[in-house]
N, CA, C and O atoms as a Tinker XYZ file with bonds, in Angstrom:
   404  protein
     1  N    -27.258000   10.577000    3.689000    73     2
     2  CA   -27.091000   11.703000    4.667000    64     1     3
     3  C    -26.214000   11.125000    5.775000    63     2     4     5
     4  O    -25.278000   11.818000    6.176000    81     3
     5  N    -26.449000    9.812000    6.355000    73     3     6
     6  CA   -25.549000    9.054000    7.083000    64     5     7
     7  C    -24.252000    9.131000    6.724000    63     6     8     9
     8  O    -23.422000    9.510000    7.551000    81     7
     9  N    -23.902000    8.797000    5.488000    73     7    10
    10  CA   -22.616000    8.710000    5.091000    64     9    11
    11  C    -21.697000   10.063000    4.960000    63    10    12    13
    12  O    -20.467000   10.030000    4.992000    81    11
    13  N    -22.474000   11.253000    4.809000    73    11    14
    14  CA   -21.826000   12.393000    4.886000    64    13    15
    15  C    -21.615000   12.866000    6.353000    63    14    16    17
    16  O    -20.619000   13.537000    6.624000    81    15
    17  N    -22.479000   12.550000    7.259000    73    15    18
    18  CA   -22.115000   12.779000    8.601000    64    17    19
    19  C    -21.143000   12.011000    9.082000    63    18    20    21
    20  O    -20.409000   12.551000    9.910000    81    19
    21  N    -20.905000   10.781000    8.767000    73    19    22
    22  CA   -19.763000   10.031000    9.216000    64    21    23
    23  C    -18.505000   10.449000    8.693000    63    22    24    25
    24  O    -17.454000   10.330000    9.323000    81    23
    25  N    -18.602000   10.973000    7.470000    73    23    26
    26  CA   -17.264000   11.679000    6.876000    64    25    27
    27  C    -16.895000   12.852000    7.456000    63    26    28    29
    28  O    -15.709000   13.165000    7.555000    81    27
    29  N    -17.776000   13.528000    7.847000    73    27    30
    30  CA   -17.470000   14.795000    8.630000    64    29    31
    31  C    -16.875000   14.494000    9.996000    63    30    32    33
    32  O    -15.957000   15.185000   10.437000    81    31
    33  N    -17.404000   13.440000   10.689000    73    31    34
    34  CA   -16.801000   13.043000   11.954000    64    33    35
    35  C    -15.462000   12.516000   11.766000    63    34    36    37
    36  O    -14.561000   12.764000   12.568000    81    35
    37  N    -15.297000   11.781000   10.710000    73    35    38
    38  CA   -13.960000   11.118000   10.406000    64    37    39
    39  C    -12.889000   12.351000    9.954000    63    38    40    41
    40  O    -11.682000   12.187000   10.129000    81    39
    41  N    -13.326000   13.373000    9.466000    73    39    42
    42  CA   -12.550000   14.503000    9.041000    64    41    43
    43  C    -12.239000   15.383000   10.268000    63    42    44    45
    44  O    -11.449000   16.320000   10.156000    81    43
    45  N    -12.873000   15.087000   11.489000    73    43    46
    46  CA   -12.465000   15.815000   12.714000    64    45    47
    47  C    -13.496000   16.900000   13.058000    63    46    48    49
    48  O    -13.258000   17.560000   14.070000    81    47
    49  N    -14.551000   17.164000   12.393000    73    47    50
    50  CA   -15.430000   17.985000   12.887000    64    49    51
    51  C    -15.976000   17.750000   14.142000    63    50    52    53
    52  O    -16.417000   16.634000   14.417000    81    51
    53  N    -16.003000   18.764000   15.020000    73    51    54
    54  CA   -16.483000   18.611000   16.433000    64    53    55
    55  C    -17.866000   19.030000   16.775000    63    54    56    57
    56  O    -18.470000   18.508000   17.712000    81    55
    57  N    -18.342000   19.899000   16.085000    73    55    58
    58  CA   -19.768000   20.616000   16.275000    64    57    59
    59  C    -20.626000   20.526000   15.025000    63    58    60    61
    60  O    -20.200000   20.799000   13.903000    81    59
    61  N    -21.705000   20.177000   15.260000    73    59    62
    62  CA   -22.797000   20.110000   14.061000    64    61    63
    63  C    -22.792000   21.613000   13.425000    63    62    64    65
    64  O    -22.776000   21.694000   12.197000    81    63
    65  N    -22.805000   22.666000   14.116000    73    63    66
    66  CA   -22.920000   23.956000   13.477000    64    65    67
    67  C    -21.721000   24.294000   12.564000    63    66    68    69
    68  O    -21.654000   25.323000   11.892000    81    67
    69  N    -20.832000   23.377000   12.606000    73    67    70
    70  CA   -19.695000   23.543000   11.560000    64    69    71
    71  C    -20.128000   23.053000   10.256000    63    70    72    73
    72  O    -19.580000   23.527000    9.261000    81    71
    73  N    -20.966000   22.238000   10.134000    73    71    74
    74  CA   -21.539000   21.678000    9.000000    64    73    75
    75  C    -22.427000   22.652000    8.082000    63    74    76    77
    76  O    -23.452000   23.146000    8.551000    81    75
    77  N    -22.082000   22.879000    6.968000    73    75    78
    78  CA   -22.986000   23.784000    5.981000    64    77    79
    79  C    -22.996000   23.119000    4.605000    63    78    80    81
    80  O    -22.011000   22.648000    4.036000    81    79
    81  N    -24.350000   23.152000    4.120000    73    79    82
    82  CA   -24.616000   22.608000    2.863000    64    81    83
    83  C    -24.870000   23.801000    1.712000    63    82    84    85
    84  O    -25.870000   24.510000    1.829000    81    83
    85  N    -24.015000   23.987000    0.686000    73    83    86
    86  CA   -24.149000   25.018000   -0.086000    64    85    87
    87  C    -25.044000   24.440000   -1.378000    63    86    88    89
    88  O    -25.162000   23.227000   -1.550000    81    87
    89  N    -25.566000   25.267000   -2.130000    73    87    90
    90  CA   -26.302000   24.783000   -3.338000    64    89    91
    91  C    -25.443000   24.095000   -4.293000    63    90    92    93
    92  O    -25.980000   23.387000   -5.145000    81    91
    93  N    -24.172000   24.214000   -4.258000    73    91    94
    94  CA   -23.377000   23.485000   -5.249000    64    93    95
    95  C    -22.587000   22.301000   -4.642000    63    94    96    97
    96  O    -21.644000   21.775000   -5.234000    81    95
    97  N    -23.022000   21.921000   -3.443000    73    95    98
    98  CA   -22.315000   20.809000   -2.690000    64    97    99
    99  C    -22.587000   19.441000   -3.332000    63    98   100   101
   100  O    -23.565000   19.335000   -4.073000    81    99
   101  N    -21.858000   18.477000   -3.117000    73    99   102
   102  CA   -22.122000   17.178000   -3.555000    64   101   103
   103  C    -23.367000   16.731000   -2.985000    63   102   104   105
   104  O    -24.220000   16.309000   -3.767000    81   103
   105  N    -23.618000   16.755000   -1.708000    73   103   106
   106  CA   -24.873000   16.419000   -0.999000    64   105   107
   107  C    -26.057000   16.976000   -1.734000    63   106   108   109
   108  O    -26.934000   16.216000   -2.145000    81   107
   109  N    -26.122000   18.379000   -1.931000    73   107   110
   110  CA   -27.235000   18.840000   -2.396000    64   109   111
   111  C    -27.563000   18.384000   -3.784000    63   110   112   113
   112  O    -28.715000   18.188000   -4.171000    81   111
   113  N    -26.528000   18.231000   -4.483000    73   111   114
   114  CA   -26.596000   17.648000   -6.035000    64   113   115
   115  C    -27.012000   16.252000   -6.083000    63   114   116   117
   116  O    -27.777000   15.877000   -6.972000    81   115
   117  N    -26.545000   15.414000   -5.152000    73   115   118
   118  CA   -27.038000   14.032000   -5.060000    64   117   119
   119  C    -28.434000   13.882000   -4.741000    63   118   120   121
   120  O    -29.128000   13.099000   -5.388000    81   119
   121  N    -28.949000   14.640000   -3.699000    73   119   122
   122  CA   -30.220000   14.547000   -3.267000    64   121   123
   123  C    -31.195000   15.189000   -4.410000    63   122   124   125
   124  O    -32.206000   14.588000   -4.773000    81   123
   125  N    -30.860000   16.309000   -4.889000    73   123   126
   126  CA   -31.586000   16.896000   -6.099000    64   125   127
   127  C    -31.835000   15.830000   -7.153000    63   126   128   129
   128  O    -32.943000   15.557000   -7.615000    81   127
   129  N    -30.799000   15.315000   -7.450000    73   127   130
   130  CA   -30.780000   14.289000   -8.560000    64   129   131
   131  C    -31.489000   13.157000   -8.343000    63   130   132   133
   132  O    -32.028000   12.608000   -9.303000    81   131
   133  N    -31.607000   12.604000   -6.995000    73   131   134
   134  CA   -32.317000   11.454000   -6.651000    64   133   135
   135  C    -33.752000   11.725000   -6.710000    63   134   136   137
   136  O    -34.470000   10.915000   -7.296000    81   135
   137  N    -34.276000   12.818000   -6.148000    73   135   138
   138  CA   -35.628000   13.249000   -6.026000    64   137   139
   139  C    -36.217000   14.019000   -7.251000    63   138   140   141
   140  O    -37.423000   14.100000   -7.482000    81   139
   141  N    -35.273000   14.549000   -7.972000    73   139   142
   142  CA   -35.720000   15.462000   -9.237000    64   141   143
   143  C    -34.845000   15.188000  -10.425000    63   142   144   145
   144  O    -34.118000   16.028000  -10.956000    81   143
   145  N    -34.984000   13.892000  -10.808000    73   143   146
   146  CA   -33.890000   13.442000  -11.839000    64   145   147
   147  C    -33.891000   14.177000  -12.954000    63   146   148   149
   148  O    -32.773000   14.414000  -13.410000    81   147
   149  N    -34.976000   14.686000  -13.634000    73   147   150
   150  CA   -34.886000   15.412000  -14.834000    64   149   151
   151  C    -34.939000   16.899000  -14.588000    63   150   152   153
   152  O    -35.215000   17.640000  -15.531000    81   151
   153  N    -34.706000   17.364000  -13.448000    73   151   154
   154  CA   -34.900000   18.835000  -13.118000    64   153   155
   155  C    -36.174000   19.434000  -13.703000    63   154   156   157
   156  O    -36.155000   20.480000  -14.352000    81   155
   157  N    -37.281000   18.738000  -13.453000    73   155   158
   158  CA   -38.703000   19.233000  -14.089000    64   157   159
   159  C    -39.122000   20.074000  -12.999000    63   158   160   161
   160  O    -39.921000   20.948000  -13.336000    81   159
   161  N    -38.778000   20.044000  -11.699000    73   159   162
   162  CA   -39.375000   20.556000  -10.590000    64   161   163
   163  C    -38.430000   21.650000  -10.056000    63   162   164   165
   164  O    -37.244000   21.367000   -9.889000    81   163
   165  N    -38.867000   22.816000   -9.794000    73   163   166
   166  CA   -38.133000   23.837000   -9.231000    64   165   167
   167  C    -37.802000   23.455000   -7.628000    63   166   168   169
   168  O    -38.705000   23.179000   -6.838000    81   167
   169  N    -36.521000   23.476000   -7.295000    73   167   170
   170  CA   -36.111000   23.207000   -6.031000    64   169   171
   171  C    -36.843000   24.219000   -5.039000    63   170   172   173
   172  O    -36.874000   25.401000   -5.382000    81   171
   173  N    -37.414000   23.856000   -3.882000    73   171   174
   174  CA   -38.079000   24.773000   -2.951000    64   173   175
   175  C    -36.820000   25.520000   -2.278000    63   174   176   177
   176  O    -35.735000   25.004000   -2.010000    81   175
   177  N    -37.196000   26.792000   -2.076000    73   175   178
   178  CA   -36.122000   27.662000   -1.324000    64   177   179
   179  C    -35.747000   26.973000   -0.034000    63   178   180   181
   180  O    -34.581000   27.127000    0.329000    81   179
   181  N    -36.472000   26.305000    0.648000    73   179   182
   182  CA   -36.251000   25.694000    2.000000    64   181   183
   183  C    -35.456000   24.573000    1.943000    63   182   184   185
   184  O    -34.972000   24.113000    2.977000    81   183
   185  N    -35.228000   23.990000    0.682000    73   183   186
   186  CA   -34.498000   22.761000    0.588000    64   185   187
   187  C    -33.118000   22.583000    1.164000    63   186   188   189
   188  O    -32.788000   21.646000    1.891000    81   187
   189  N    -32.371000   23.534000    0.784000    73   187   190
   190  CA   -30.932000   23.650000    1.332000    64   189   191
   191  C    -30.943000   23.682000    2.884000    63   190   192   193
   192  O    -30.133000   23.015000    3.528000    81   191
   193  N    -31.787000   24.395000    3.413000    73   191   194
   194  CA   -31.843000   24.506000    4.958000    64   193   195
   195  C    -32.216000   23.214000    5.482000    63   194   196   197
   196  O    -31.558000   22.650000    6.356000    81   195
   197  N    -33.314000   22.714000    4.936000    73   195   198
   198  CA   -33.628000   21.275000    5.491000    64   197   199
   199  C    -32.569000   20.104000    5.326000    63   198   200   201
   200  O    -32.434000   19.239000    6.192000    81   199
   201  N    -31.880000   20.133000    4.241000    73   199   202
   202  CA   -30.797000   19.231000    4.118000    64   201   203
   203  C    -29.670000   19.540000    5.036000    63   202   204   205
   204  O    -29.025000   18.638000    5.571000    81   203
   205  N    -29.449000   20.661000    5.205000    73   203   206
   206  CA   -28.340000   21.027000    6.233000    64   205   207
   207  C    -28.753000   20.660000    7.704000    63   206   208   209
   208  O    -27.916000   20.100000    8.411000    81   207
   209  N    -29.947000   20.933000    8.180000    73   207   210
   210  CA   -30.460000   20.568000    9.339000    64   209   211
   211  C    -30.380000   19.078000    9.534000    63   210   212   213
   212  O    -29.930000   18.585000   10.569000    81   211
   213  N    -30.816000   18.389000    8.541000    73   211   214
   214  CA   -30.941000   16.874000    8.573000    64   213   215
   215  C    -29.541000   16.356000    8.785000    63   214   216   217
   216  O    -29.315000   15.482000    9.621000    81   215
   217  N    -28.578000   16.902000    8.016000    73   215   218
   218  CA   -27.209000   16.489000    8.112000    64   217   219
   219  C    -26.608000   16.573000    9.546000    63   218   220   221
   220  O    -25.890000   15.731000   10.085000    81   219
   221  N    -27.080000   17.860000   10.100000    73   219   222
   222  CA   -26.606000   18.122000   11.465000    64   221   223
   223  C    -27.270000   17.071000   12.532000    63   222   224   225
   224  O    -26.645000   16.656000   13.508000    81   223
   225  N    -28.592000   16.699000   12.227000    73   223   226
   226  CA   -29.210000   15.882000   13.228000    64   225   227
   227  C    -28.394000   14.460000   13.174000    63   226   228   229
   228  O    -27.970000   13.945000   14.208000    81   227
   229  N    -28.218000   13.893000   11.930000    73   227   230
   230  CA   -27.410000   12.680000   11.799000    64   229   231
   231  C    -26.057000   12.831000   12.425000    63   230   232   233
   232  O    -25.587000   11.899000   13.077000    81   231
   233  N    -25.395000   13.973000   12.261000    73   231   234
   234  CA   -24.088000   14.200000   12.799000    64   233   235
   235  C    -24.061000   14.063000   14.406000    63   234   236   237
   236  O    -23.225000   13.359000   14.972000    81   235
   237  N    -25.053000   14.802000   15.095000    73   235   238
   238  CA   -25.278000   14.784000   16.541000    64   237   239
   239  C    -25.516000   13.242000   17.053000    63   238   240   241
   240  O    -24.910000   12.702000   17.978000    81   239
   241  N    -26.530000   12.668000   16.243000    73   239   242
   242  CA   -26.825000   11.339000   16.638000    64   241   243
   243  C    -25.628000   10.322000   16.595000    63   242   244   245
   244  O    -25.512000    9.457000   17.463000    81   243
   245  N    -24.779000   10.452000   15.595000    73   243   246
   246  CA   -23.725000    9.599000   15.399000    64   245   247
   247  C    -22.675000    9.826000   16.492000    63   246   248   249
   248  O    -22.165000    8.980000   17.227000    81   247
   249  N    -22.437000   11.292000   16.437000    73   247   250
   250  CA   -21.435000   11.596000   17.454000    64   249   251
   251  C    -21.757000   11.222000   18.948000    63   250   252   253
   252  O    -20.881000   11.024000   19.791000    81   251
   253  N    -23.086000   11.149000   19.179000    73   251   254
   254  CA   -23.526000   10.877000   20.584000    64   253   255
   255  C    -23.727000    9.330000   20.837000    63   254   256   257
   256  O    -24.137000    8.903000   21.917000    81   255
   257  N    -23.417000    8.545000   19.792000    73   255   258
   258  CA   -23.557000    6.978000   19.939000    64   257   259
   259  C    -24.848000    6.424000   19.714000    63   258   260   261
   260  O    -25.025000    5.219000   19.888000    81   259
   261  N    -25.784000    7.189000   19.340000    73   259   262
   262  CA   -27.170000    6.897000   19.206000    64   261   263
   263  C    -27.301000    5.870000   18.055000    63   262   264   265
   264  O    -28.291000    5.145000   17.959000    81   263
   265  N    -26.208000    5.834000   17.136000    73   263   266
   266  CA   -26.446000    4.851000   15.889000    64   265   267
   267  C    -26.211000    3.304000   16.398000    63   266   268   269
   268  O    -26.327000    2.377000   15.597000    81   267
   269  N    -25.891000    3.090000   17.711000    73   267   270
   270  CA   -25.791000    1.677000   18.172000    64   269   271
   271  C    -27.235000    1.210000   18.582000    63   270   272   273
   272  O    -27.513000    0.016000   18.700000    81   271
   273  N    -28.104000    2.191000   18.785000    73   271   274
   274  CA   -29.500000    1.778000   18.887000    64   273   275
   275  C    -30.178000    1.245000   17.753000    63   274   276   277
   276  O    -29.879000    1.667000   16.636000    81   275
   277  N    -31.122000    0.302000   17.910000    73   275   278
   278  CA   -31.762000   -0.346000   16.776000    64   277   279
   279  C    -32.586000    0.603000   15.948000    63   278   280   281
   280  O    -32.527000    0.475000   14.725000    81   279
   281  N    -33.348000    1.541000   16.470000    73   279   282
   282  CA   -34.171000    2.533000   15.692000    64   281   283
   283  C    -33.784000    3.902000   15.813000    63   282   284   285
   284  O    -34.619000    4.788000   15.993000    81   283
   285  N    -32.479000    4.134000   15.717000    73   283   286
   286  CA   -31.853000    5.508000   16.018000    64   285   287
   287  C    -32.254000    6.498000   15.156000    63   286   288   289
   288  O    -32.187000    7.651000   15.582000    81   287
   289  N    -32.711000    6.285000   13.884000    73   287   290
   290  CA   -33.092000    7.169000   12.899000    64   289   291
   291  C    -34.602000    7.816000   13.098000    63   290   292   293
   292  O    -35.000000    8.847000   12.556000    81   291
   293  N    -35.277000    7.053000   13.914000    73   291   294
   294  CA   -36.676000    7.472000   14.210000    64   293   295
   295  C    -36.821000    9.072000   14.789000    63   294   296   297
   296  O    -37.705000    9.855000   14.442000    81   295
   297  N    -35.818000    9.332000   15.681000    73   295   298
   298  CA   -35.933000   10.534000   16.373000    64   297   299
   299  C    -35.459000   11.688000   15.380000    63   298   300   301
   300  O    -35.855000   12.851000   15.447000    81   299
   301  N    -34.587000   11.208000   14.485000    73   299   302
   302  CA   -34.068000   12.306000   13.529000    64   301   303
   303  C    -35.243000   12.461000   12.435000    63   302   304   305
   304  O    -35.407000   13.591000   11.973000    81   303
   305  N    -36.011000   11.494000   12.019000    73   303   306
   306  CA   -37.297000   11.780000   11.063000    64   305   307
   307  C    -38.202000   12.522000   11.814000    63   306   308   309
   308  O    -38.925000   13.334000   11.235000    81   307
   309  N    -38.274000   12.358000   13.077000    73   307   310
   310  CA   -39.420000   13.310000   13.751000    64   309   311
   311  C    -39.117000   14.716000   13.816000    63   310   312   313
   312  O    -39.992000   15.573000   13.698000    81   311
   313  N    -37.725000   15.013000   14.027000    73   311   314
   314  CA   -37.228000   16.429000   13.915000    64   313   315
   315  C    -37.379000   16.929000   12.564000    63   314   316   317
   316  O    -38.005000   17.982000   12.449000    81   315
   317  N    -36.910000   16.356000   11.486000    73   315   318
   318  CA   -36.895000   16.860000   10.360000    64   317   319
   319  C    -38.332000   16.842000    9.610000    63   318   320   321
   320  O    -38.575000   17.513000    8.606000    81   319
   321  N    -39.215000   16.000000   10.230000    73   319   322
   322  CA   -40.624000   15.997000    9.602000    64   321   323
   323  C    -41.267000   17.465000    9.903000    63   322   324   325
   324  O    -42.072000   17.979000    9.126000    81   323
   325  N    -40.863000   18.046000   11.028000    73   323   326
   326  CA   -41.471000   19.480000   11.368000    64   325   327
   327  C    -41.060000   20.536000   10.367000    63   326   328   329
   328  O    -41.657000   21.604000   10.234000    81   327
   329  N    -39.909000   20.131000    9.613000    73   327   330
   330  CA   -39.410000   21.081000    8.592000    64   329   331
   331  C    -40.043000   20.952000    7.314000    63   330   332   333
   332  O    -39.832000   21.800000    6.446000    81   331
   333  N    -40.859000   19.897000    7.097000    73   331   334
   334  CA   -41.568000   19.717000    5.916000    64   333   335
   335  C    -42.457000   20.900000    5.350000    63   334   336   337
   336  O    -43.085000   21.592000    6.151000    81   335
   337  N    -42.515000   21.113000    4.183000    73   335   338
   338  CA   -43.368000   22.087000    3.580000    64   337   339
   339  C    -44.692000   21.333000    3.052000    63   338   340   341
   340  O    -44.608000   20.164000    2.674000    81   339
   341  N    -45.815000   21.975000    3.039000    73   339   342
   342  CA   -47.015000   21.272000    2.607000    64   341   343
   343  C    -46.733000   20.813000    1.074000    63   342   344   345
   344  O    -45.967000   21.428000    0.333000    81   343
   345  N    -47.369000   19.788000    0.743000    73   343   346
   346  CA   -47.261000   19.238000   -0.647000    64   345   347
   347  C    -48.119000   20.260000   -1.427000    63   346   348   349
   348  O    -49.281000   20.526000   -1.119000    81   347
   349  N    -47.394000   20.857000   -2.550000    73   347   350
   350  CA   -48.245000   21.697000   -3.567000    64   349   351
   351  C    -49.464000   20.992000   -4.111000    63   350   352   353
   352  O    -49.432000   19.773000   -4.281000    81   351
   353  N    -50.482000   21.672000   -4.377000    73   351   354
   354  CA   -51.690000   21.109000   -4.997000    64   353   355
   355  C    -51.433000   20.480000   -6.319000    63   354   356   357
   356  O    -52.074000   19.465000   -6.593000    81   355
   357  N    -50.507000   20.993000   -7.243000    73   355   358
   358  CA   -50.101000   20.551000   -8.575000    64   357   359
   359  C    -49.610000   19.120000   -8.494000    63   358   360   361
   360  O    -49.790000   18.269000   -9.365000    81   359
   361  N    -49.000000   18.962000   -7.402000    73   359   362
   362  CA   -48.521000   17.338000   -7.254000    64   361   363
   363  C    -49.667000   16.310000   -7.130000    63   362   364   365
   364  O    -49.549000   15.150000   -7.527000    81   363
   365  N    -50.774000   16.803000   -6.560000    73   363   366
   366  CA   -51.891000   15.986000   -6.444000    64   365   367
   367  C    -52.618000   15.635000   -7.528000    63   366   368   369
   368  O    -53.429000   14.709000   -7.529000    81   367
   369  N    -52.340000   16.408000   -8.556000    73   367   370
   370  CA   -53.123000   16.205000   -9.870000    64   369   371
   371  C    -52.832000   14.865000  -10.602000    63   370   372   373
   372  O    -51.672000   14.460000  -10.680000    81   371
   373  N    -53.862000   14.178000  -11.136000    73   371   374
   374  CA   -53.618000   13.071000  -11.592000    64   373   375
   375  C    -52.775000   13.033000  -13.020000    63   374   376   377
   376  O    -52.229000   12.037000  -13.494000    81   375
   377  N    -52.804000   14.325000  -13.568000    73   375   378
   378  CA   -52.040000   14.520000  -14.830000    64   377   379
   379  C    -50.707000   15.195000  -14.454000    63   378   380   381
   380  O    -50.061000   15.779000  -15.325000    81   379
   381  N    -50.251000   15.126000  -13.094000    73   379   382
   382  CA   -49.008000   15.696000  -13.010000    64   381   383
   383  C    -47.854000   15.494000  -13.797000    63   382   384   385
   384  O    -47.173000   16.413000  -14.249000    81   383
   385  N    -47.592000   14.058000  -13.994000    73   383   386
   386  CA   -46.580000   13.622000  -14.782000    64   385   387
   387  C    -46.580000   13.979000  -16.098000    63   386   388   389
   388  O    -45.504000   14.172000  -16.664000    81   387
   389  N    -47.677000   14.104000  -16.709000    73   387   390
   390  CA   -47.938000   14.584000  -18.105000    64   389   391
   391  C    -47.602000   15.947000  -18.238000    63   390   392   393
   392  O    -46.986000   16.306000  -19.242000    81   391
   393  N    -47.903000   16.710000  -17.414000    73   391   394
   394  CA   -47.515000   18.192000  -17.328000    64   393   395
   395  C    -46.179000   18.666000  -17.377000    63   394   396   397
   396  O    -45.823000   19.749000  -17.842000    81   395
   397  N    -45.368000   17.681000  -16.805000    73   395   398
   398  CA   -44.018000   17.834000  -16.830000    64   397   399
   399  C    -43.234000   17.571000  -18.241000    63   398   400   401
   400  O    -42.150000   18.090000  -18.508000    81   399
   401  N    -43.902000   16.742000  -19.045000    73   399   402
   402  CA   -43.210000   16.575000  -20.380000    64   401   403
   403  C    -43.204000   17.610000  -21.289000    63   402   404
   404  O    -42.640000   17.474000  -22.375000    81   403
């Protein structure tokens, strides 16, 4: 996320609102591949929105020089944690991984 925010700044973007994450973007694909390697799980409808908001938070923090502070990412995590969806019950099942096969 940080890498993509820094890249946007280096490309001359001035406002976080200029950042958009499409369902076919590299960032979306990389995150989905990382967390959903075999595409066993349907991507939640809110995922793209949360990715975009997270990218914007990183962008604002870096643009504002907050990345020079030791624990600069903590405030970002607090903001994006409010966007979390509840964990679905089927994830809590002890047989969850077996159900995917």
